[in-house]
Structures are given as C-alpha cells and as structure tokens.
mmCIF file of N, CA and C in Angstrom:
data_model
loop_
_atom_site.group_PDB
_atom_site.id
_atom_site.type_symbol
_atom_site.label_atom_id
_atom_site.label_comp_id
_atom_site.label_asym_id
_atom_site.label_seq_id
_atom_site.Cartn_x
_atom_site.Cartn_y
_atom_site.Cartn_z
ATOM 1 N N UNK A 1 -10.394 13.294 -32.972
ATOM 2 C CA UNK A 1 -9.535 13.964 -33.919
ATOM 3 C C UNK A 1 -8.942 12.915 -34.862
ATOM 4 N N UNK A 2 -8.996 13.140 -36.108
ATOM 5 C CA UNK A 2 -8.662 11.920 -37.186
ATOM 6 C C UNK A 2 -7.139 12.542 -37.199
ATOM 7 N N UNK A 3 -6.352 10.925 -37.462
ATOM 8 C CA UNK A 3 -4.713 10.949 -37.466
ATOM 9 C C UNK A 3 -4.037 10.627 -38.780
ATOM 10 N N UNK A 4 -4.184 11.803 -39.291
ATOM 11 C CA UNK A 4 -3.732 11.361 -40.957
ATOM 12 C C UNK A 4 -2.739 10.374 -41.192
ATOM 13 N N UNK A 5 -2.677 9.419 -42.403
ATOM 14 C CA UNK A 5 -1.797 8.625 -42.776
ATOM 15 C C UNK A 5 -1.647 7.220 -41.427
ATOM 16 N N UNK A 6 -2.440 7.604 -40.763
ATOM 17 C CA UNK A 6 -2.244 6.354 -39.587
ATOM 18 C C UNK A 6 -4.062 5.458 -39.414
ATOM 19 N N UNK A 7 -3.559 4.372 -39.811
ATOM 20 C CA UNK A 7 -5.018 3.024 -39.604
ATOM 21 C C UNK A 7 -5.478 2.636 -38.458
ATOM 22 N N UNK A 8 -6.452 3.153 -38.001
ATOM 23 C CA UNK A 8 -6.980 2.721 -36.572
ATOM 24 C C UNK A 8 -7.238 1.263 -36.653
ATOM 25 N N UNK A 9 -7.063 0.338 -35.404
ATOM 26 C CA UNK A 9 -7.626 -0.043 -34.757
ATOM 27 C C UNK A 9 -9.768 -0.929 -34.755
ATOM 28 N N UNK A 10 -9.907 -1.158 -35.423
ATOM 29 C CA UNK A 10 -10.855 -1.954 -35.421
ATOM 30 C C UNK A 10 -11.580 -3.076 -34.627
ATOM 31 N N UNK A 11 -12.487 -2.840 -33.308
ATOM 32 C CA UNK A 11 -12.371 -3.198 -32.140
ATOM 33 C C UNK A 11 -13.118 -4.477 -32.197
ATOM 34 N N UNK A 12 -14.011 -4.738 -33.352
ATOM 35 C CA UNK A 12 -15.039 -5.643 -34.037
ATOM 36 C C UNK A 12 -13.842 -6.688 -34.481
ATOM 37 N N UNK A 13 -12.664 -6.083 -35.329
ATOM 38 C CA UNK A 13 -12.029 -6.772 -35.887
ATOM 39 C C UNK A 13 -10.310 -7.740 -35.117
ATOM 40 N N UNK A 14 -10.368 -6.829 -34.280
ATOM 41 C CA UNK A 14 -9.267 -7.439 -33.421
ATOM 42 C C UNK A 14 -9.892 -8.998 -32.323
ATOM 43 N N UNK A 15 -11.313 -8.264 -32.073
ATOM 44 C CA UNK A 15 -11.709 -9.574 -31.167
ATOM 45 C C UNK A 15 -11.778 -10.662 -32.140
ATOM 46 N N UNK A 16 -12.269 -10.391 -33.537
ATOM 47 C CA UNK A 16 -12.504 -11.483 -34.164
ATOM 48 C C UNK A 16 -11.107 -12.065 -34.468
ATOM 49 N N UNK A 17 -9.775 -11.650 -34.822
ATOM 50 C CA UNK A 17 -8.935 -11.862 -35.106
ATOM 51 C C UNK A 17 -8.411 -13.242 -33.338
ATOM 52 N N UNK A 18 -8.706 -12.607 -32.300
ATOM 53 C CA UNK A 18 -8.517 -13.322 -31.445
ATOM 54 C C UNK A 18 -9.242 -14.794 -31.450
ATOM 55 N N UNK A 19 -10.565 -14.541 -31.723
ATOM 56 C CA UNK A 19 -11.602 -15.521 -31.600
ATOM 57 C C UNK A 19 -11.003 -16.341 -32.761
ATOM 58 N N UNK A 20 -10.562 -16.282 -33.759
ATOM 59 C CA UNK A 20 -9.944 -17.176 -35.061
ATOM 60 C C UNK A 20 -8.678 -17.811 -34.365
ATOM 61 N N UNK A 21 -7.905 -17.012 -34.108
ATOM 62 C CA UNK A 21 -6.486 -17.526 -33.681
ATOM 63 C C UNK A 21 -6.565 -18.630 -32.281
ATOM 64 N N UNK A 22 -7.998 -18.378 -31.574
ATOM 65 C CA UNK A 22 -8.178 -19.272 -30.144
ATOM 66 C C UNK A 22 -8.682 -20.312 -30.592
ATOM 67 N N UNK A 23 -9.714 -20.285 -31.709
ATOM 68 C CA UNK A 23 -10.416 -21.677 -31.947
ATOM 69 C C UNK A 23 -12.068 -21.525 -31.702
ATOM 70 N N UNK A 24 -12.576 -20.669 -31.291
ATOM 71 C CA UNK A 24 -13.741 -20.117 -30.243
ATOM 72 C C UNK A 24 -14.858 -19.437 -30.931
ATOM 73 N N UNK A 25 -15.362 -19.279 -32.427
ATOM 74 C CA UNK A 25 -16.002 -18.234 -32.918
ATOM 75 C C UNK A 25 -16.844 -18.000 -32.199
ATOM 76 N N UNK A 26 -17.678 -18.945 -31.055
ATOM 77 C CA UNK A 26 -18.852 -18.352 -30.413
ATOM 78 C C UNK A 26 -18.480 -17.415 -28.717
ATOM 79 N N UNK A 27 -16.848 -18.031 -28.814
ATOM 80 C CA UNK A 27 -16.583 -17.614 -27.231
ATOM 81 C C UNK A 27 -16.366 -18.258 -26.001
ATOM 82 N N UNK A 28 -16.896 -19.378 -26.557
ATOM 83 C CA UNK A 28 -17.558 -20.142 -25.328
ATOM 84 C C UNK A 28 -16.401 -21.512 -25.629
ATOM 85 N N UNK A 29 -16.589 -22.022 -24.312
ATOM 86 C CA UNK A 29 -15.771 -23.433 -24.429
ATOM 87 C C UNK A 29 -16.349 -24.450 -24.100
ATOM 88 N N UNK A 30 -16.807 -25.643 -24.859
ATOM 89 C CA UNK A 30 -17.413 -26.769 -24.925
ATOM 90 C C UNK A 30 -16.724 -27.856 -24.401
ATOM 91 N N UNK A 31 -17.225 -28.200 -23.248
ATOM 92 C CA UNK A 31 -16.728 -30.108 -23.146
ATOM 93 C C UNK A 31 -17.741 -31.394 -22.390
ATOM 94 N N UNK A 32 -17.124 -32.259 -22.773
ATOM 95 C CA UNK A 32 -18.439 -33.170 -22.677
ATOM 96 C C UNK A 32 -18.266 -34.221 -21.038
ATOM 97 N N UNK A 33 -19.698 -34.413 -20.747
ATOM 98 C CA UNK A 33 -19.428 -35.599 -19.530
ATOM 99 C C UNK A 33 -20.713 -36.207 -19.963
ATOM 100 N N UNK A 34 -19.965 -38.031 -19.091
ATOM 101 C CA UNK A 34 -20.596 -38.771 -19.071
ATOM 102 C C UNK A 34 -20.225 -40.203 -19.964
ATOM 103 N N UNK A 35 -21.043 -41.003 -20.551
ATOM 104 C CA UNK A 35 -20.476 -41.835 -21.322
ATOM 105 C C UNK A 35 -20.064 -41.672 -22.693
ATOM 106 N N UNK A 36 -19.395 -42.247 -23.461
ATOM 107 C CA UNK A 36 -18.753 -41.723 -24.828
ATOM 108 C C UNK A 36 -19.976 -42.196 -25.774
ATOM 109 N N UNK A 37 -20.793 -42.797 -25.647
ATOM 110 C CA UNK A 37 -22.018 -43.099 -26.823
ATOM 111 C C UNK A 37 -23.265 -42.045 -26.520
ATOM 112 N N UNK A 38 -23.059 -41.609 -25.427
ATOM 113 C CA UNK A 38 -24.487 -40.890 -25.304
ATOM 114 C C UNK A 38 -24.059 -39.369 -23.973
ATOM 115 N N UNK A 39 -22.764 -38.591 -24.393
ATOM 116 C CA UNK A 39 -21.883 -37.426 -23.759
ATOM 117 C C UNK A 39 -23.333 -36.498 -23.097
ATOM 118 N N UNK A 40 -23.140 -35.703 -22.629
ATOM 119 C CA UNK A 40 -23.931 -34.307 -22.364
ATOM 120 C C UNK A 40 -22.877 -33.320 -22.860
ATOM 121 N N UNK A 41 -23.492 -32.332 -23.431
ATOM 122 C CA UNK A 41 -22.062 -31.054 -23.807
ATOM 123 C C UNK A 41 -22.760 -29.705 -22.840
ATOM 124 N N UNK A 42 -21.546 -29.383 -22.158
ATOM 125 C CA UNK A 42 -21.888 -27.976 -21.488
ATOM 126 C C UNK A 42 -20.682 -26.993 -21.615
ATOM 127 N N UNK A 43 -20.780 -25.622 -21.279
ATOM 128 C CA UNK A 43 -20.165 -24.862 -21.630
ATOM 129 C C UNK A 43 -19.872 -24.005 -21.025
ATOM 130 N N UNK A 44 -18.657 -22.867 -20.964
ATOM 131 C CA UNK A 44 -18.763 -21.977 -20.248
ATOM 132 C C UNK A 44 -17.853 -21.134 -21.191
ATOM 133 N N UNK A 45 -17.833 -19.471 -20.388
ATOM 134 C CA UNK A 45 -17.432 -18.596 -21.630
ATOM 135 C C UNK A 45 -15.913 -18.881 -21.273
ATOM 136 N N UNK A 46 -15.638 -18.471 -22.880
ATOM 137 C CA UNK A 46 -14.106 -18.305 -23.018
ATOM 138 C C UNK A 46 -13.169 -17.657 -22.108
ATOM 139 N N UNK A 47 -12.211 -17.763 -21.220
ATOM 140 C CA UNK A 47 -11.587 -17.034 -20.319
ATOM 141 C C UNK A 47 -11.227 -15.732 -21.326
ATOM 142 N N UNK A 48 -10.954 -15.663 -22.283
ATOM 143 C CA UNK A 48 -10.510 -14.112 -22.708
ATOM 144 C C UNK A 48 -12.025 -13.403 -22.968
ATOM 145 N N UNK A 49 -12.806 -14.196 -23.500
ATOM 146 C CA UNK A 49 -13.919 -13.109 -23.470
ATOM 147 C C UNK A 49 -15.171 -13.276 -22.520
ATOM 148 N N UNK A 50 -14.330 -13.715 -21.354
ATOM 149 C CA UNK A 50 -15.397 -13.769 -20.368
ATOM 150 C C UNK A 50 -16.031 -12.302 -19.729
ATOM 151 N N UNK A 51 -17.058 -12.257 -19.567
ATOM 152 C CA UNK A 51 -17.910 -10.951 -18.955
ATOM 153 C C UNK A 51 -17.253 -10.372 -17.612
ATOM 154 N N UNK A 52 -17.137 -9.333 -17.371
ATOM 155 C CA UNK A 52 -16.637 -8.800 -16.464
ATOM 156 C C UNK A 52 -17.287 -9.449 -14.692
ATOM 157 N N UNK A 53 -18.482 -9.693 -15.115
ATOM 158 C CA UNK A 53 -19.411 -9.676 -13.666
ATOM 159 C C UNK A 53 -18.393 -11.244 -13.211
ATOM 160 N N UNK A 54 -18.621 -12.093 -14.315
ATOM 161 C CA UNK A 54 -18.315 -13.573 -14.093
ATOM 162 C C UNK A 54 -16.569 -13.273 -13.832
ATOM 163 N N UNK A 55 -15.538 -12.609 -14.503
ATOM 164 C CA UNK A 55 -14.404 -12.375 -14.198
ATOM 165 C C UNK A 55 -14.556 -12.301 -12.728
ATOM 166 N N UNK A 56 -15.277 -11.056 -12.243
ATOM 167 C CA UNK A 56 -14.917 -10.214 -10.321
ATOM 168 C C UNK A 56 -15.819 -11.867 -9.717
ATOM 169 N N UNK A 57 -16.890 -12.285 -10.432
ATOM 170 C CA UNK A 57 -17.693 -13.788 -8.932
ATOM 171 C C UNK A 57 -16.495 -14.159 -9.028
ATOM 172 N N UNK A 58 -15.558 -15.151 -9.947
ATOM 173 C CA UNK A 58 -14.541 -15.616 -9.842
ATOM 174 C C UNK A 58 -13.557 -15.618 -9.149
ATOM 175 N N UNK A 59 -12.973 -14.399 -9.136
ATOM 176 C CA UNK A 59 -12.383 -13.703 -8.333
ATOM 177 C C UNK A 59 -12.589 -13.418 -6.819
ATOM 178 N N UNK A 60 -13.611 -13.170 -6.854
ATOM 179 C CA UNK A 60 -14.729 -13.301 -5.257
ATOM 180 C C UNK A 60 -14.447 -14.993 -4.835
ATOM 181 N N UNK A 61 -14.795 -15.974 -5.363
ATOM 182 C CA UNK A 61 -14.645 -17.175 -4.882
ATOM 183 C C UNK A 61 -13.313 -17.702 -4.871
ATOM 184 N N UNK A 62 -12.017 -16.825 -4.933
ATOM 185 C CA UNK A 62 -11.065 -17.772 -4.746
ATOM 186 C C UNK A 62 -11.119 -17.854 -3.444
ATOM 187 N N UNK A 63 -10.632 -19.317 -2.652
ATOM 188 C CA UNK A 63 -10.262 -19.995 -1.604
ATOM 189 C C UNK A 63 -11.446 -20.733 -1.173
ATOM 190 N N UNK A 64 -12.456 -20.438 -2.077
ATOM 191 C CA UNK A 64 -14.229 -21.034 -1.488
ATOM 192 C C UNK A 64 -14.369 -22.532 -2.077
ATOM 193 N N UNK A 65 -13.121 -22.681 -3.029
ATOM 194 C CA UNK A 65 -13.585 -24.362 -3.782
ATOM 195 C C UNK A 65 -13.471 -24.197 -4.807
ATOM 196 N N UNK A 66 -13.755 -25.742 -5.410
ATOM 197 C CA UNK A 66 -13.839 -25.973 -6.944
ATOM 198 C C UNK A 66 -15.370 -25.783 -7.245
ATOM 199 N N UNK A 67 -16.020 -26.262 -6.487
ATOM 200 C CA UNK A 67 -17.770 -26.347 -6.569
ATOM 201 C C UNK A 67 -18.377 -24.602 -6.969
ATOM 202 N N UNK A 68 -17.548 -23.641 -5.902
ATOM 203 C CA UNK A 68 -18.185 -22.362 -5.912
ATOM 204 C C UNK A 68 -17.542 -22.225 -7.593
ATOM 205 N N UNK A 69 -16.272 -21.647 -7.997
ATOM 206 C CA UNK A 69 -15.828 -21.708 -9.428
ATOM 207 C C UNK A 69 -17.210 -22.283 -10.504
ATOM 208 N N UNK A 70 -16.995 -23.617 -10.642
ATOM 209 C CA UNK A 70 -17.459 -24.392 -10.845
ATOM 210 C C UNK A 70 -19.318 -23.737 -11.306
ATOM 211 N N UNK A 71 -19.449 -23.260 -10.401
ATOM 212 C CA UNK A 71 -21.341 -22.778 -10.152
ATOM 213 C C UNK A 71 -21.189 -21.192 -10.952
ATOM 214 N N UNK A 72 -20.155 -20.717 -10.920
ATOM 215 C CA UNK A 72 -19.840 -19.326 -11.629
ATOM 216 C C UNK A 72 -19.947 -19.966 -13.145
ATOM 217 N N UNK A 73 -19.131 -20.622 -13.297
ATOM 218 C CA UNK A 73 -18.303 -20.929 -14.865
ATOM 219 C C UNK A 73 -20.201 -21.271 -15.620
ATOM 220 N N UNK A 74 -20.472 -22.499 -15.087
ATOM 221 C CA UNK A 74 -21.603 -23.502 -15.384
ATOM 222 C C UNK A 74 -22.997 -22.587 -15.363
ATOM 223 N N UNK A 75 -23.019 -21.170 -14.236
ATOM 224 C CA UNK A 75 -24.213 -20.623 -14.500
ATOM 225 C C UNK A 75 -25.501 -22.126 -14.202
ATOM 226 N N UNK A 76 -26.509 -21.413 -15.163
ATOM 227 C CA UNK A 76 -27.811 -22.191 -15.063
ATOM 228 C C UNK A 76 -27.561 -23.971 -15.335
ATOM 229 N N UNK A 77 -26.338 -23.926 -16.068
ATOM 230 C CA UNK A 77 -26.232 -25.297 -16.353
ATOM 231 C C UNK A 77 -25.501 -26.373 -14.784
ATOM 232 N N UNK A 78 -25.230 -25.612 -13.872
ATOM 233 C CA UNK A 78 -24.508 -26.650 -12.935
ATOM 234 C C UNK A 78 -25.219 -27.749 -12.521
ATOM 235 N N UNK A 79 -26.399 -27.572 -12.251
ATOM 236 C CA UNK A 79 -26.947 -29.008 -11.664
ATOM 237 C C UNK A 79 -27.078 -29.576 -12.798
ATOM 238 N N UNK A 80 -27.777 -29.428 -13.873
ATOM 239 C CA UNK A 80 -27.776 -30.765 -14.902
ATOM 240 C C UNK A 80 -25.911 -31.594 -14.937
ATOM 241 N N UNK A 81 -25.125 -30.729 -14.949
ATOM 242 C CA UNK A 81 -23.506 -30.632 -14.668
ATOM 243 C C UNK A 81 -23.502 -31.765 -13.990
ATOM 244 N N UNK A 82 -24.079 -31.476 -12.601
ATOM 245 C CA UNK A 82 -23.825 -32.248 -11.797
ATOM 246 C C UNK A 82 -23.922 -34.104 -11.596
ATOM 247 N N UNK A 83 -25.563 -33.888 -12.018
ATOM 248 C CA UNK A 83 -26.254 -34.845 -12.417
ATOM 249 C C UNK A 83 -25.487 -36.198 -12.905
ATOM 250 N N UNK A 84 -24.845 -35.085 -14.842
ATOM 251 C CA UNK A 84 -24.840 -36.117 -15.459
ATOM 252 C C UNK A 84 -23.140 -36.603 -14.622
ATOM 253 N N UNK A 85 -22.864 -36.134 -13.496
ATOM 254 C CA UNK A 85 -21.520 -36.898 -13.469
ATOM 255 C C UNK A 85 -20.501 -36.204 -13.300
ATOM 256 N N UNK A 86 -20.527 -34.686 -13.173
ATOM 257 C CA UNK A 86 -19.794 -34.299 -13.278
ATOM 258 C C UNK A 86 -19.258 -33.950 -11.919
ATOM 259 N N UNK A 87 -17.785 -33.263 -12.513
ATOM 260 C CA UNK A 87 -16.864 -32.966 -11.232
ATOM 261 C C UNK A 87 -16.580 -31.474 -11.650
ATOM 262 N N UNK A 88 -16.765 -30.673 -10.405
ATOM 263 C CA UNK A 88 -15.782 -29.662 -10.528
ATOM 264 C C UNK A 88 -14.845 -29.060 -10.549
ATOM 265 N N UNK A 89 -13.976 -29.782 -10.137
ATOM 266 C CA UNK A 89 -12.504 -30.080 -10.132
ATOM 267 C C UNK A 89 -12.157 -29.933 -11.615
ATOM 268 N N UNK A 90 -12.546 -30.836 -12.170
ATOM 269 C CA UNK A 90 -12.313 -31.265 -13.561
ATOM 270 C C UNK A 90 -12.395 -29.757 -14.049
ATOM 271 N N UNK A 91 -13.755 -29.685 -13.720
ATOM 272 C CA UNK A 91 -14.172 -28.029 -15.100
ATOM 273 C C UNK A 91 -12.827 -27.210 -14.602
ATOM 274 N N UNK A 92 -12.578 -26.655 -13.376
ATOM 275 C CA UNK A 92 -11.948 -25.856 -12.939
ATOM 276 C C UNK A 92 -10.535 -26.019 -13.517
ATOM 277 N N UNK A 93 -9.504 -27.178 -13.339
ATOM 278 C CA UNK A 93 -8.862 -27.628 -14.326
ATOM 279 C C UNK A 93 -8.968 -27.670 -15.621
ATOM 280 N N UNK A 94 -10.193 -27.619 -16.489
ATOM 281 C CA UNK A 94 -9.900 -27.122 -17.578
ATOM 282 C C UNK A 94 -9.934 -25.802 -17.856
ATOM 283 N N UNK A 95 -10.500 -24.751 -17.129
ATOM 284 C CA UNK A 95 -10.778 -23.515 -16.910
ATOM 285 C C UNK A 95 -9.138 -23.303 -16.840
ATOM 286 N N UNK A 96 -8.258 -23.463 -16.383
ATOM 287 C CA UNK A 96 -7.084 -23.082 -16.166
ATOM 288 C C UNK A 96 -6.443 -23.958 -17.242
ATOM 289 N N UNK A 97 -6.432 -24.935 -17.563
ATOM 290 C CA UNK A 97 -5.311 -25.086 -18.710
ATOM 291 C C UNK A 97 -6.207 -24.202 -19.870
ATOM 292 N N UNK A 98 -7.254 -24.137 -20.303
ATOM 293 C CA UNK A 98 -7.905 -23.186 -21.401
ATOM 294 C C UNK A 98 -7.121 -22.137 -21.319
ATOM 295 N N UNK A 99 -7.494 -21.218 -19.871
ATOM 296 C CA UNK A 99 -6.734 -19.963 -19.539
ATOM 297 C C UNK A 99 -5.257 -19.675 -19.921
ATOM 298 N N UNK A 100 -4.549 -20.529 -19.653
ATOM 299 C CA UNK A 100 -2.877 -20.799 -19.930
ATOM 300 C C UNK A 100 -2.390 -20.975 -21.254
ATOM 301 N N UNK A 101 -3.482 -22.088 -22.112
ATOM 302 C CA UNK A 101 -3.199 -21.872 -23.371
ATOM 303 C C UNK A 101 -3.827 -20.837 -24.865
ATOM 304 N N UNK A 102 -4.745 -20.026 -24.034
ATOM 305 C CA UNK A 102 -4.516 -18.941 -24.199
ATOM 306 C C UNK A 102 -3.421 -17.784 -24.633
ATOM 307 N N UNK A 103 -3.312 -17.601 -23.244
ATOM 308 C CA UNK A 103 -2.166 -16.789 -22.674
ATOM 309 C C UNK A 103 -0.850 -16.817 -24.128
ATOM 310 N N UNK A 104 -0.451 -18.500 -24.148
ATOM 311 C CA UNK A 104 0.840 -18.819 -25.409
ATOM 312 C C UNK A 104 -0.013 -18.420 -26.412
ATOM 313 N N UNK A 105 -1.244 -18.271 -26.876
ATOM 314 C CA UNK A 105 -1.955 -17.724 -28.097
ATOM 315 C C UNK A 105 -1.909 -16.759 -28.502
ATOM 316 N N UNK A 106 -2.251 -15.984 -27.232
ATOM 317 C CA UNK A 106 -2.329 -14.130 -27.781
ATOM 318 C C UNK A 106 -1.094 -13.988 -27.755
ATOM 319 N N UNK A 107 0.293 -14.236 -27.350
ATOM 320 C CA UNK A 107 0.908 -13.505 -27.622
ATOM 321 C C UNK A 107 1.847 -13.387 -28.825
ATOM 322 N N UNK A 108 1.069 -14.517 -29.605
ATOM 323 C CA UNK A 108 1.510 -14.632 -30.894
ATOM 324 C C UNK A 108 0.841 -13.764 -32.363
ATOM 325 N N UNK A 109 -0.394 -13.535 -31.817
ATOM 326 C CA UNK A 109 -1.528 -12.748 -32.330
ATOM 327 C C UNK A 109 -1.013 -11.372 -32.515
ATOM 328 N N UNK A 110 -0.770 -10.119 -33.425
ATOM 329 C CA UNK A 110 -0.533 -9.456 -33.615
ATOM 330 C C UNK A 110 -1.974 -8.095 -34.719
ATOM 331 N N UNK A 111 -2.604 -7.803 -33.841
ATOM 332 C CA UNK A 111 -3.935 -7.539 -34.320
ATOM 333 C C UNK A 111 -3.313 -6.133 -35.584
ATOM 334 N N UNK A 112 -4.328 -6.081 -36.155
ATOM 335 C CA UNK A 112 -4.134 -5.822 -37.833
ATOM 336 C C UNK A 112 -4.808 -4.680 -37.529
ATOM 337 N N UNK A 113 -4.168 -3.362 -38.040
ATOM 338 C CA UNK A 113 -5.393 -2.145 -38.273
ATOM 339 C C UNK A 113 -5.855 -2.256 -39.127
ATOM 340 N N UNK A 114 -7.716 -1.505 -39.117
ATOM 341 C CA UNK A 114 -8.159 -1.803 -40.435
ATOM 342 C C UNK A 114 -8.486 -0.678 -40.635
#
C-alpha cells in the first residue's frame, strides 16, 4: 500500500550509505601478514555485512578458540593465512576491534529516504 507524502526507505541505498560511512565499498576487510617489502593481503567480510551462515559458524565456535574463529573469518584462505605467518589471535582481535568500531560508526549514520 503506497503512503502518500511519506519517502521510503531505499534498501540498495542505506547499505551503501553504511558501506561509505565504514570505509568498506567492497565489504570486506583487508589486512596484511608477513614482511613489510613483500606483505600477503587476506580478507574477511565486514562484521556488519557479514552473511548470516558465517554470523551463526561464529557463533557456533564461541569457546572453541581463536584458530576455529579464525578458519570461519579466513574461509578458503586460512592455510595460505597460516603459512605466511599468521596468527589467529591477531585476526580475531582485529575482528573485534573492526566490530566495535563499527558499532561508534553506525550510530552516527542516519540513513536518508530516497
């Protein structure tokens, strides 16, 4: 039922409005291991627009470790992860300060009807 004189909501346009205000256009969060002349970059999705399945594994692995997290976040990429050096600890720690500074993001964000 259309609501005269009132601007919906634009569901294309609010995520994008988020994705601008986070820093993130692809979603995803990039960081690097290894040495500073020759890094590896890997990634995992953005805690706000992370997929539901990867939200509930997450969720499923609390109390199992940083490694289990870690193998959720990283997907197909964990062993190269591993390889070049990495720690899971680390990712998981950034997984949570990402998450947190977030959190002070959106609630500054005030999405726009279009």
């Amino acid at each position: 039922m259309s609501k005269p004189n009132k601007a919906r909501y634009r569901l294309d346009a609010v995520k994008r409005q988020y994705s601008d205000a986070l820093g993130v256009p692809d979603e995803r969060v990039e960081f690097e291991v290894g040495p500073e002349d020759d890094p590896q970059v890997f990634s995992f999705p953005h805690p706000v627009f992370m997929p539901d399945d990867v939200n509930t594994a997450l969720t499923d692995a609390q109390g199992k470790g940083d490694a289990a997290g870690a193998r959720i976040l990283l997907g197909d990429q964990y062993g190269a992860f591993v390889e070049a050096g990495g720690d899971p600890t680390s990712v998981m720690l950034l997984f949570v300060g990402v998450r947190n500074e977030a959190q002070d993001t959106m609630t500054k964000v005030r999405p726009t009807r279009g």
